[in-house]
CSV table of C-alpha atoms in Angstrom, one decimal:
chain,number,residue,atom,x,y,z
A,1,UNK,CA,7.1,13.3,22.3
A,2,UNK,CA,5.0,10.9,20.5
A,3,UNK,CA,2.5,10.1,22.3
A,4,UNK,CA,2.4,13.8,23.5
A,5,UNK,CA,1.0,14.4,19.3
A,6,UNK,CA,-1.1,11.8,19.7
A,7,UNK,CA,-3.0,13.1,22.6
A,8,UNK,CA,-2.5,16.9,20.3
A,9,UNK,CA,-4.3,14.8,17.1
A,10,UNK,CA,-7.5,13.2,19.6
A,11,UNK,CA,-7.6,16.2,20.9
A,12,UNK,CA,-7.4,18.5,17.4
A,13,UNK,CA,-10.2,15.5,16.1
A,14,UNK,CA,-13.9,16.6,15.6
A,15,UNK,CA,-16.3,17.0,18.1
A,16,UNK,CA,-14.3,15.7,20.8
A,17,UNK,CA,-15.6,18.2,23.2
A,18,UNK,CA,-11.9,17.1,26.1
A,19,UNK,CA,-9.4,15.1,27.3
A,20,UNK,CA,-8.5,13.8,30.4
A,21,UNK,CA,-5.5,12.7,32.0
A,22,UNK,CA,-6.1,11.1,35.5
A,23,UNK,CA,-3.7,9.5,37.8
A,24,UNK,CA,-4.8,6.1,39.3
A,25,UNK,CA,-5.7,7.7,42.3
A,26,UNK,CA,-8.3,9.7,40.0
A,27,UNK,CA,-6.0,13.0,40.9
A,28,UNK,CA,-6.3,14.9,37.6
A,29,UNK,CA,-3.0,15.4,36.2
A,30,UNK,CA,-3.9,17.0,33.2
A,31,UNK,CA,-7.3,18.0,31.3
A,32,UNK,CA,-8.6,20.4,28.5
A,33,UNK,CA,-12.0,21.0,30.2
A,34,UNK,CA,-12.3,23.7,33.2
A,35,UNK,CA,-11.8,22.9,36.9
A,36,UNK,CA,-15.3,22.0,37.9
A,37,UNK,CA,-16.2,20.1,35.1
A,38,UNK,CA,-12.3,18.0,35.7
A,39,UNK,CA,-13.2,17.5,39.1
A,40,UNK,CA,-16.3,15.8,38.4
A,41,UNK,CA,-15.7,14.0,35.8
A,42,UNK,CA,-12.3,13.0,37.3
A,43,UNK,CA,-14.7,11.7,40.0
A,44,UNK,CA,-17.1,9.8,38.6
A,45,UNK,CA,-15.5,7.7,35.6
A,46,UNK,CA,-12.5,7.0,38.8
A,47,UNK,CA,-15.2,5.0,40.4
A,48,UNK,CA,-17.0,4.2,37.1
A,49,UNK,CA,-13.2,2.8,35.2
A,50,UNK,CA,-12.8,0.8,39.5
A,51,UNK,CA,-16.4,-0.6,38.9
A,52,UNK,CA,-16.2,-2.4,35.8
A,53,UNK,CA,-12.3,-3.7,36.0
A,54,UNK,CA,-14.5,-5.6,39.6
A,55,UNK,CA,-16.7,-7.0,37.1
A,56,UNK,CA,-14.6,-8.4,33.9
A,57,UNK,CA,-12.3,-10.0,37.0
A,58,UNK,CA,-15.5,-11.7,38.7
A,59,UNK,CA,-16.3,-12.8,35.5
A,60,UNK,CA,-12.2,-14.3,35.0
A,61,UNK,CA,-9.5,-13.8,36.8
A,62,UNK,CA,-7.4,-14.2,34.6
A,63,UNK,CA,-9.1,-11.4,32.4
A,64,UNK,CA,-8.5,-7.4,32.1
A,65,UNK,CA,-10.2,-4.7,31.8
A,66,UNK,CA,-8.7,-2.9,28.6
A,67,UNK,CA,-11.5,-0.4,27.2
A,68,UNK,CA,-14.7,1.0,28.4
A,69,UNK,CA,-17.2,3.0,26.1
A,70,UNK,CA,-20.3,5.2,27.4
A,71,UNK,CA,-22.3,6.5,25.1
A,72,UNK,CA,-25.3,8.5,26.1
A,73,UNK,CA,-28.1,9.7,24.4
A,74,UNK,CA,-25.7,13.5,23.3
A,75,UNK,CA,-22.3,12.5,24.5
A,76,UNK,CA,-19.3,8.6,24.5
A,77,UNK,CA,-16.9,8.8,26.7
A,78,UNK,CA,-13.6,6.6,26.2
A,79,UNK,CA,-12.4,5.3,29.3
A,80,UNK,CA,-9.0,4.0,28.6
A,81,UNK,CA,-7.2,2.7,31.5
A,82,UNK,CA,-3.3,1.9,31.4
A,83,UNK,CA,-1.0,0.5,34.3
A,84,UNK,CA,-0.6,3.8,36.1
A,85,UNK,CA,-2.8,6.3,34.6
A,86,UNK,CA,-6.7,6.7,33.3
A,87,UNK,CA,-6.9,8.3,29.9
A,88,UNK,CA,-10.9,10.2,28.8
A,89,UNK,CA,-12.1,11.1,26.0
A,90,UNK,CA,-15.4,12.7,25.8
A,91,UNK,CA,-16.6,13.2,22.3
A,92,UNK,CA,-19.6,14.6,20.8
A,93,UNK,CA,-21.7,12.5,19.0
A,94,UNK,CA,-21.9,13.0,15.2
A,95,UNK,CA,-26.0,13.3,14.2
B,1,UNK,CA,8.2,10.9,32.6
B,2,UNK,CA,4.5,10.8,33.4
B,3,UNK,CA,3.1,11.1,29.7
B,4,UNK,CA,4.6,8.3,28.3
B,5,UNK,CA,3.2,5.5,30.4
B,6,UNK,CA,-0.2,6.2,29.1
B,7,UNK,CA,1.4,5.7,25.0
B,8,UNK,CA,-0.9,2.5,24.7
B,9,UNK,CA,-3.6,3.9,26.0
B,10,UNK,CA,-3.3,7.1,24.0
B,11,UNK,CA,-3.3,5.5,20.4
B,12,UNK,CA,-6.3,3.1,21.4
B,13,UNK,CA,-8.0,5.9,21.8
B,14,UNK,CA,-6.8,7.9,18.9
B,15,UNK,CA,-8.8,4.7,16.7
B,16,UNK,CA,-11.6,5.0,19.0
B,17,UNK,CA,-11.6,8.3,18.1
B,18,UNK,CA,-11.4,8.3,14.6
B,19,UNK,CA,-13.6,4.8,14.2
B,20,UNK,CA,-16.2,7.4,15.9
B,21,UNK,CA,-15.3,10.4,13.6
B,22,UNK,CA,-16.2,8.5,10.3
B,23,UNK,CA,-18.6,5.9,11.8
B,24,UNK,CA,-20.7,5.6,9.0
B,25,UNK,CA,-17.3,4.6,6.4
B,26,UNK,CA,-16.8,2.2,9.3
B,27,UNK,CA,-20.2,0.8,9.0
B,28,UNK,CA,-19.7,0.8,4.7
B,29,UNK,CA,-17.1,-0.5,5.2
B,30,UNK,CA,-18.4,-3.4,7.2
B,31,UNK,CA,-22.0,-4.4,5.8
B,32,UNK,CA,-22.8,-1.8,3.4
B,33,UNK,CA,-24.1,-4.4,0.0
B,34,UNK,CA,-25.4,-1.9,-2.7
B,35,UNK,CA,-28.4,-4.0,-2.8
B,36,UNK,CA,-28.6,-2.0,-6.7
B,37,UNK,CA,-26.4,-4.2,-8.1
B,38,UNK,CA,-28.5,-6.8,-8.8
B,39,UNK,CA,-30.6,-4.9,-11.6
B,40,UNK,CA,-27.2,-3.5,-12.8
B,41,UNK,CA,-26.6,-6.2,-14.9
B,42,UNK,CA,-23.6,-7.4,-14.5
B,43,UNK,CA,-22.1,-3.8,-13.9
B,44,UNK,CA,-21.6,-2.7,-10.0
B,45,UNK,CA,-20.3,0.4,-8.7
B,46,UNK,CA,-16.6,1.4,-6.4
B,47,UNK,CA,-19.1,2.5,-2.7
B,48,UNK,CA,-15.6,5.5,-1.4
B,49,UNK,CA,-14.8,5.4,1.4
B,50,UNK,CA,-11.4,6.4,3.8
B,51,UNK,CA,-9.0,9.7,2.5
B,52,UNK,CA,-5.8,9.0,3.7
B,53,UNK,CA,-3.7,11.9,3.2
B,54,UNK,CA,-0.7,13.5,5.3
B,55,UNK,CA,0.2,17.3,5.6
B,56,UNK,CA,3.9,15.6,5.9
B,57,UNK,CA,3.8,14.3,2.0
B,58,UNK,CA,3.2,17.9,0.4
B,59,UNK,CA,3.2,17.8,-3.1
B,60,UNK,CA,4.4,14.3,-4.0
B,61,UNK,CA,2.7,12.4,-5.9
B,62,UNK,CA,2.0,7.9,-4.4
B,63,UNK,CA,4.6,5.9,-6.3
B,64,UNK,CA,3.8,2.6,-4.5
B,65,UNK,CA,1.2,1.0,-3.1
B,66,UNK,CA,1.3,-2.7,-1.2
B,67,UNK,CA,-0.2,-4.6,1.5
B,68,UNK,CA,1.1,-5.9,3.9
B,69,UNK,CA,1.2,-9.5,4.1
B,70,UNK,CA,0.9,-10.2,7.7
B,71,UNK,CA,-1.7,-7.3,8.8
B,72,UNK,CA,-4.2,-7.4,6.3
B,73,UNK,CA,-5.6,-3.5,7.2
B,74,UNK,CA,-2.0,-2.2,7.4
B,75,UNK,CA,-0.6,-1.1,3.9
B,76,UNK,CA,2.4,0.8,2.6
B,77,UNK,CA,2.5,3.9,0.3
B,78,UNK,CA,5.7,5.6,-1.2
B,79,UNK,CA,5.7,9.0,-2.2
B,80,UNK,CA,8.2,10.3,-5.0
B,81,UNK,CA,7.5,12.4,-7.7
B,82,UNK,CA,7.4,11.0,-11.1
B,83,UNK,CA,8.4,14.7,-13.2
B,84,UNK,CA,11.6,14.6,-14.6
B,85,UNK,CA,12.5,17.8,-13.6
B,86,UNK,CA,10.3,18.1,-10.1
B,87,UNK,CA,13.1,16.1,-8.1
B,88,UNK,CA,13.3,15.6,-4.5
B,89,UNK,CA,12.8,14.3,-1.1
B,90,UNK,CA,10.7,10.8,-0.8
B,91,UNK,CA,9.1,9.9,2.2
B,92,UNK,CA,7.3,5.9,2.7
B,93,UNK,CA,4.2,6.2,5.4
B,94,UNK,CA,2.2,2.8,6.0
B,95,UNK,CA,-1.3,3.7,6.9
B,96,UNK,CA,-4.1,1.7,8.1
B,97,UNK,CA,-7.4,1.3,8.2
B,98,UNK,CA,-7.7,1.1,11.8
B,99,UNK,CA,-6.8,5.2,11.7
B,100,UNK,CA,-7.6,7.0,9.1
B,101,UNK,CA,-6.4,10.4,9.8
B,102,UNK,CA,-2.4,9.5,10.7
B,103,UNK,CA,0.2,7.1,9.9
B,104,UNK,CA,1.4,4.9,11.7
B,105,UNK,CA,4.8,4.7,10.5
B,106,UNK,CA,6.8,7.9,8.4
B,107,UNK,CA,10.6,7.6,7.6
B,108,UNK,CA,11.2,10.7,4.8
B,109,UNK,CA,14.4,9.9,2.2
B,110,UNK,CA,16.5,12.4,0.2
B,111,UNK,CA,15.6,11.0,-2.8
B,112,UNK,CA,12.1,9.8,-4.1
B,113,UNK,CA,10.9,6.7,-4.4
B,114,UNK,CA,9.9,4.8,-7.4
B,115,UNK,CA,8.5,1.0,-5.0
B,116,UNK,CA,8.0,-0.8,-2.7
B,117,UNK,CA,8.0,-4.4,-1.5
B,118,UNK,CA,6.5,-6.0,1.5
B,119,UNK,CA,8.5,-9.4,2.4
B,120,UNK,CA,6.8,-12.5,2.8
B,121,UNK,CA,7.7,-14.1,6.1
B,122,UNK,CA,9.2,-11.2,7.6
B,123,UNK,CA,6.6,-9.1,7.2
B,124,UNK,CA,8.6,-5.9,8.9
B,125,UNK,CA,10.8,-5.9,6.5
B,126,UNK,CA,9.7,-3.4,3.7
B,127,UNK,CA,12.4,-3.0,0.0
B,128,UNK,CA,12.6,0.4,-1.4
B,129,UNK,CA,13.7,2.1,-5.0
B,130,UNK,CA,15.0,5.4,-5.8
B,131,UNK,CA,14.8,7.3,-7.3
B,132,UNK,CA,18.2,8.3,-7.1
B,133,UNK,CA,19.3,4.2,-8.0
B,134,UNK,CA,19.4,3.4,-4.2
B,135,UNK,CA,17.8,0.3,-3.2
B,136,UNK,CA,17.1,0.5,0.7
B,137,UNK,CA,15.6,-2.0,3.0
B,138,UNK,CA,13.2,-0.5,6.1
B,139,UNK,CA,13.1,-2.4,8.9
B,140,UNK,CA,9.2,-0.9,11.4
B,141,UNK,CA,10.8,-2.8,14.0
B,142,UNK,CA,13.6,0.0,14.3
B,143,UNK,CA,12.2,3.2,15.7
B,144,UNK,CA,14.6,5.3,13.6
B,145,UNK,CA,14.1,7.0,10.7
B,146,UNK,CA,16.5,5.3,8.5
B,147,UNK,CA,16.4,2.8,6.3
B,148,UNK,CA,18.6,-0.4,7.9
B,149,UNK,CA,20.4,-0.7,4.7
B,150,UNK,CA,21.7,0.9,1.9
B,151,UNK,CA,22.9,1.4,-1.1
B,152,UNK,CA,25.6,3.0,-2.8
B,153,UNK,CA,27.8,4.1,-5.5
B,154,UNK,CA,30.4,1.7,-4.0
B,155,UNK,CA,28.3,-0.9,-3.8
B,156,UNK,CA,26.9,-1.2,-7.1
B,157,UNK,CA,23.4,1.1,-7.2
B,158,UNK,CA,21.4,1.3,-10.8
B,159,UNK,CA,22.4,4.2,-12.8
B,160,UNK,CA,18.8,5.3,-13.5
B,161,UNK,CA,15.4,5.0,-11.3
B,162,UNK,CA,15.3,2.2,-9.8
B,163,UNK,CA,11.3,0.9,-10.8
B,164,UNK,CA,10.4,-1.8,-9.4
B,165,UNK,CA,12.2,-4.3,-6.3
B,166,UNK,CA,10.1,-7.6,-5.5
B,167,UNK,CA,11.5,-10.1,-2.6
B,168,UNK,CA,13.2,-13.3,-3.2
B,169,UNK,CA,12.6,-16.6,-1.1
B,170,UNK,CA,16.2,-16.7,1.1
B,171,UNK,CA,18.5,-18.0,-0.8
B,172,UNK,CA,20.8,-21.0,0.3
B,173,UNK,CA,22.8,-19.5,3.5
B,174,UNK,CA,18.9,-18.2,4.8
B,175,UNK,CA,20.0,-14.5,3.2
B,176,UNK,CA,18.0,-12.2,2.3
B,177,UNK,CA,17.7,-10.8,-0.7
B,178,UNK,CA,15.4,-9.3,-3.8
B,179,UNK,CA,15.8,-8.5,-7.6
B,180,UNK,CA,15.3,-4.9,-9.1
B,181,UNK,CA,15.1,-3.4,-12.1
B,182,UNK,CA,15.9,-0.1,-13.3
B,183,UNK,CA,15.9,2.1,-16.4
B,184,UNK,CA,19.7,1.2,-16.9
B,185,UNK,CA,18.7,-1.9,-17.9
B,186,UNK,CA,19.7,-4.1,-15.8
B,187,UNK,CA,18.4,-6.2,-12.9
B,188,UNK,CA,20.3,-6.3,-9.7
B,189,UNK,CA,19.9,-9.4,-7.3
B,190,UNK,CA,20.8,-7.9,-4.0
B,191,UNK,CA,21.7,-9.7,-1.3
B,192,UNK,CA,21.9,-9.4,2.3
B,193,UNK,CA,24.9,-11.3,3.4
B,194,UNK,CA,26.1,-10.2,6.8
B,195,UNK,CA,24.1,-6.7,7.9
B,196,UNK,CA,25.9,-5.9,3.9
B,197,UNK,CA,23.7,-5.2,0.0
B,198,UNK,CA,25.7,-7.3,-1.5
B,199,UNK,CA,25.1,-7.3,-5.1
B,200,UNK,CA,25.0,-9.2,-8.5
B,201,UNK,CA,24.0,-8.3,-11.9
B,202,UNK,CA,21.6,-10.8,-12.8
B,203,UNK,CA,21.0,-10.1,-16.0
B,204,UNK,CA,20.9,-7.6,-18.7
B,205,UNK,CA,18.3,-6.1,-20.8
B,206,UNK,CA,19.9,-6.5,-24.7
B,207,UNK,CA,20.1,-3.2,-26.8
B,208,UNK,CA,18.1,-1.7,-28.5
B,209,UNK,CA,19.8,0.1,-30.8
B,210,UNK,CA,23.2,-1.2,-32.2
B,211,UNK,CA,24.5,3.0,-32.8
B,212,UNK,CA,22.7,6.6,-31.8
B,213,UNK,CA,25.3,8.8,-33.3
B,214,UNK,CA,28.1,8.2,-34.8
B,215,UNK,CA,30.4,10.2,-33.8
B,216,UNK,CA,33.9,9.8,-35.8
B,217,UNK,CA,33.2,6.0,-35.3
B,218,UNK,CA,31.9,6.3,-32.0
B,219,UNK,CA,29.8,3.8,-31.1
B,220,UNK,CA,26.8,4.5,-27.9
B,221,UNK,CA,25.1,1.1,-26.8
B,222,UNK,CA,21.6,1.8,-25.9
B,223,UNK,CA,20.1,-1.1,-22.7
B,224,UNK,CA,16.5,-1.4,-22.6
B,225,UNK,CA,15.2,0.1,-20.1
B,226,UNK,CA,13.3,-1.7,-17.7
B,227,UNK,CA,10.1,-0.2,-16.2
B,228,UNK,CA,8.3,-2.9,-14.3
B,229,UNK,CA,9.3,-6.6,-13.3
B,230,UNK,CA,7.0,-9.7,-12.6
B,231,UNK,CA,8.3,-13.2,-11.0
B,232,UNK,CA,5.9,-16.7,-11.8
B,233,UNK,CA,4.4,-17.2,-8.8
B,234,UNK,CA,4.8,-20.9,-8.9
B,235,UNK,CA,7.9,-21.5,-10.8
B,236,UNK,CA,10.0,-19.4,-9.1
B,237,UNK,CA,12.9,-18.7,-11.7
B,238,UNK,CA,10.9,-17.9,-14.2
B,239,UNK,CA,10.3,-13.3,-14.7
B,240,UNK,CA,8.4,-11.1,-17.0
B,241,UNK,CA,10.0,-8.0,-18.3
B,242,UNK,CA,8.7,-4.8,-19.4
B,243,UNK,CA,10.3,-2.1,-20.8
B,244,UNK,CA,10.0,1.3,-22.4
B,245,UNK,CA,10.5,0.3,-25.9
B,246,UNK,CA,7.1,-1.8,-25.1
B,247,UNK,CA,8.3,-5.4,-25.2
B,248,UNK,CA,7.4,-7.6,-23.2
B,249,UNK,CA,10.5,-9.7,-22.3
B,250,UNK,CA,10.5,-14.1,-20.5
B,251,UNK,CA,13.5,-14.9,-18.5
B,252,UNK,CA,14.9,-17.0,-16.3
B,253,UNK,CA,17.2,-16.3,-13.4
B,254,UNK,CA,19.7,-19.0,-14.6
B,255,UNK,CA,20.1,-17.4,-17.9
B,256,UNK,CA,22.2,-14.0,-17.0
B,257,UNK,CA,22.4,-12.9,-20.7
B,258,UNK,CA,19.6,-14.7,-23.0
B,259,UNK,CA,16.2,-14.8,-22.7
B,260,UNK,CA,13.5,-16.8,-22.6
B,261,UNK,CA,11.3,-15.1,-25.1
B,262,UNK,CA,10.2,-11.6,-26.3
B,263,UNK,CA,7.0,-9.9,-27.2
B,264,UNK,CA,6.3,-7.3,-28.8
B,265,UNK,CA,3.3,-6.0,-26.7
B,266,UNK,CA,3.1,-1.9,-26.8
B,267,UNK,CA,3.7,0.9,-28.4
B,268,UNK,CA,5.0,3.0,-25.7
B,269,UNK,CA,6.3,2.1,-21.8
B,270,UNK,CA,5.3,-1.1,-20.3
B,271,UNK,CA,3.8,0.1,-17.1
B,272,UNK,CA,3.0,-3.4,-14.7
B,273,UNK,CA,2.9,-6.6,-15.8
B,274,UNK,CA,1.7,-9.2,-13.7
B,275,UNK,CA,0.7,-12.8,-13.4
B,276,UNK,CA,-2.5,-14.5,-13.0
B,277,UNK,CA,-2.8,-15.8,-9.5
B,278,UNK,CA,-4.6,-18.5,-10.5
B,279,UNK,CA,-3.5,-19.3,-14.2
B,280,UNK,CA,-0.3,-20.3,-14.3
B,281,UNK,CA,0.1,-19.1,-18.0
B,282,UNK,CA,-1.8,-16.2,-18.4
B,283,UNK,CA,-0.3,-12.5,-17.5
B,284,UNK,CA,-1.5,-8.9,-18.1
B,285,UNK,CA,0.6,-5.7,-19.3
B,286,UNK,CA,-0.6,-1.9,-19.1
B,287,UNK,CA,0.9,0.7,-21.1
B,288,UNK,CA,1.2,4.2,-21.3
B,289,UNK,CA,-0.6,4.0,-25.2
B,290,UNK,CA,-4.4,3.2,-23.9
B,291,UNK,CA,-3.6,-0.2,-23.6
B,292,UNK,CA,-4.4,-3.3,-21.4
B,293,UNK,CA,-3.7,-6.7,-23.3
B,294,UNK,CA,-3.5,-10.2,-21.6
B,295,UNK,CA,-1.4,-12.3,-23.0
B,296,UNK,CA,-0.6,-16.8,-22.2
B,297,UNK,CA,3.2,-16.8,-22.4
B,298,UNK,CA,2.9,-19.6,-24.7
B,299,UNK,CA,1.3,-17.2,-27.6
B,300,UNK,CA,3.2,-14.0,-29.7
B,301,UNK,CA,-0.1,-12.1,-29.7
B,302,UNK,CA,-1.9,-10.9,-26.9
B,303,UNK,CA,-5.9,-12.8,-26.0
B,304,UNK,CA,-7.3,-9.8,-25.2
B,305,UNK,CA,-6.5,-6.3,-26.0
B,306,UNK,CA,-9.1,-3.4,-24.2
B,307,UNK,CA,-8.7,0.1,-25.4
B,308,UNK,CA,-9.3,2.6,-22.7
B,309,UNK,CA,-8.9,6.4,-23.9
B,310,UNK,CA,-6.3,7.2,-21.1
B,311,UNK,CA,-3.4,6.0,-20.8
B,312,UNK,CA,-3.3,2.9,-17.8
B,313,UNK,CA,-1.0,3.7,-14.8
B,314,UNK,CA,-0.6,0.3,-13.4
B,315,UNK,CA,-3.1,-2.8,-13.3
B,316,UNK,CA,-3.8,-5.2,-10.4
B,317,UNK,CA,-5.7,-9.1,-11.2
B,318,UNK,CA,-7.9,-9.8,-7.8
B,319,UNK,CA,-7.0,-12.1,-5.4
B,320,UNK,CA,-10.2,-13.5,-5.4
B,321,UNK,CA,-11.0,-14.7,-9.0
B,322,UNK,CA,-8.9,-15.4,-11.9
B,323,UNK,CA,-11.3,-13.6,-14.6
B,324,UNK,CA,-11.2,-10.4,-12.0
B,325,UNK,CA,-8.7,-7.4,-12.7
B,326,UNK,CA,-8.5,-3.6,-12.4
B,327,UNK,CA,-6.8,-0.4,-13.6
B,328,UNK,CA,-6.5,2.9,-13.4
B,329,UNK,CA,-6.0,5.5,-16.1
B,330,UNK,CA,-4.1,9.0,-15.8
B,331,UNK,CA,-8.3,10.4,-16.5
B,332,UNK,CA,-9.0,10.2,-13.5
B,333,UNK,CA,-11.7,6.7,-13.8
B,334,UNK,CA,-11.3,2.9,-12.4
B,335,UNK,CA,-12.0,0.7,-15.0
B,336,UNK,CA,-12.9,-2.8,-13.6
B,337,UNK,CA,-13.2,-6.2,-15.8
B,338,UNK,CA,-14.7,-10.2,-14.9
B,339,UNK,CA,-13.1,-11.7,-18.1
B,340,UNK,CA,-16.2,-14.1,-16.5
B,341,UNK,CA,-19.3,-12.0,-17.1
B,342,UNK,CA,-18.5,-9.7,-19.9
B,343,UNK,CA,-14.7,-10.3,-22.4
B,344,UNK,CA,-15.2,-6.8,-24.4
B,345,UNK,CA,-16.4,-4.1,-21.5
B,346,UNK,CA,-15.3,-3.3,-18.4
B,347,UNK,CA,-18.7,-4.2,-15.7
B,348,UNK,CA,-17.1,-0.8,-13.6
B,349,UNK,CA,-15.9,2.3,-14.3
B,350,UNK,CA,-16.3,5.0,-12.5
B,351,UNK,CA,-14.4,8.4,-12.0
B,352,UNK,CA,-12.3,8.1,-8.9
B,353,UNK,CA,-11.4,11.5,-8.2
B,354,UNK,CA,-11.3,15.6,-8.6
B,355,UNK,CA,-10.3,15.4,-12.7
B,356,UNK,CA,-8.6,18.1,-12.7
B,357,UNK,CA,-4.6,18.5,-12.4
B,358,UNK,CA,-5.6,14.2,-11.1
B,359,UNK,CA,-3.9,11.2,-12.4
B,360,UNK,CA,-4.3,7.8,-10.8
B,361,UNK,CA,-1.2,6.1,-10.2
B,362,UNK,CA,-1.6,2.8,-8.0
B,363,UNK,CA,-4.1,0.3,-7.9
B,364,UNK,CA,-3.4,-3.1,-5.1
B,365,UNK,CA,-6.6,-5.1,-4.4
B,366,UNK,CA,-6.6,-5.9,-0.9
B,367,UNK,CA,-6.3,-9.8,0.4
B,368,UNK,CA,-8.5,-10.4,2.2
B,369,UNK,CA,-11.3,-7.7,2.2
B,370,UNK,CA,-13.6,-6.4,-0.9
B,371,UNK,CA,-11.3,-2.7,-0.8
B,372,UNK,CA,-8.9,-1.6,-3.3
B,373,UNK,CA,-7.0,0.8,-2.8
B,374,UNK,CA,-5.9,3.3,-4.4
B,375,UNK,CA,-3.0,6.3,-5.1
B,376,UNK,CA,-2.6,9.7,-7.1
B,377,UNK,CA,-0.8,12.2,-8.5
B,378,UNK,CA,-1.5,14.6,-5.5
B,379,UNK,CA,-0.6,12.4,-2.4
B,380,UNK,CA,-4.0,10.4,-1.2
B,381,UNK,CA,-5.1,7.1,-0.9
B,382,UNK,CA,-8.4,6.3,-1.6
B,383,UNK,CA,-9.7,3.2,-0.9
B,384,UNK,CA,-13.0,2.1,-2.6
B,385,UNK,CA,-15.3,-0.8,-1.6
B,386,UNK,CA,-15.9,-4.2,-4.6
B,387,UNK,CA,-19.8,-4.2,-4.6
B,388,UNK,CA,-20.9,-7.5,-5.4
B,389,UNK,CA,-21.4,-8.0,-9.0
B,390,UNK,CA,-17.9,-7.4,-9.1
B,391,UNK,CA,-17.1,-10.1,-6.7
B,392,UNK,CA,-18.1,-13.0,-7.8
B,393,UNK,CA,-16.8,-15.8,-7.4
B,394,UNK,CA,-15.9,-17.3,-10.4
B,395,UNK,CA,-17.6,-21.3,-10.2
């Protein structure tokens, strides 16, 4: 449906290295990277996302995490947590 | 299904990915100010920003553009064809500046779209006029790709392409209504009554020639063909109609067969008329006869005439200044004028698209950001940032 198309468009954007969808427990549902990389990313990003959510909640109880962007020298990792799922996209930084 | 639940996250992610891909453009949009304007002696430039195009539109030309009054980064584009021989389908796409690679909403129709207008208060309603004479209202809140209300042959559609539609204030029963003008010479008011479009002929453009052919006493009356109109911002009943013969009629909603005044404006069809948003008496008109003219509606001759060396497709006043306006021509140039700075020449003339086989069709100023969007015949929309010299506020 529309969501499928959106995901396809994200994948086909230039510089997008990978797209991962995982559920609330950190298990990968869909990924465009190979298994090993997916497992690694899943575990680490899930922990990071949980920690970030806690930070936001503790600073202000009525606030919530909507989007997380991690910019490194080589890539940018963008994480969008939804109610029960997590969408992560890794994009190469345009020089 | 699993995938459905991340629709919001996916949408947000797409915008973020786009922002990253077009990072330099997004930075330019926000922060770039052309410093060389100080040395340019009043001249300005247009900085190209995003380009919006979608493969779905095929070979259709951009026939109408309009910014949404509520969400300042959303705009609607109507696609159709100006070519009489090549009439096909039409499309209505809504883009946001946050996502230049794909439209937010897309509607397709059997006939080419010629014009569109957002409702001022209810920004989710779009009135659209088609090449086959029909009008329709699209409701963006509903998920269907079909219009919510559409006129038909029985309900009084026009016999010729509808060139312009404009929403009016709700009438006394709180029904939505809008006006449309068409080549068949009728100006029709459409009212949405109990989920149906009801039409009422408001005006009929006066006859141009008494007889075209006299075949044994047969008289054909040719009515003037309307190509554009604009309602006055403050005086509600006053409006102007431009015709294919080059005349502009000043009319009132209360008189349906008599016009208040006529201006012999141009030698060819009047493509666009527009009241100045600040000066209540001034309006501008442009035409395929290569000229743009500025008028005072109490004076019969134009105050200013500009010859732009090529048929002018559209002209628009800027929302921030009463003396700035922009025009686009078929030779792919955009001209920006500021009457405060230079009364006789444009302060910016710039080639906006590739010249071969392309013509610029419409231009619109964004009400909030210093941006104009220009549509062309190949279906591409270019957004350009106005340099500081073009944005001078009058003192």
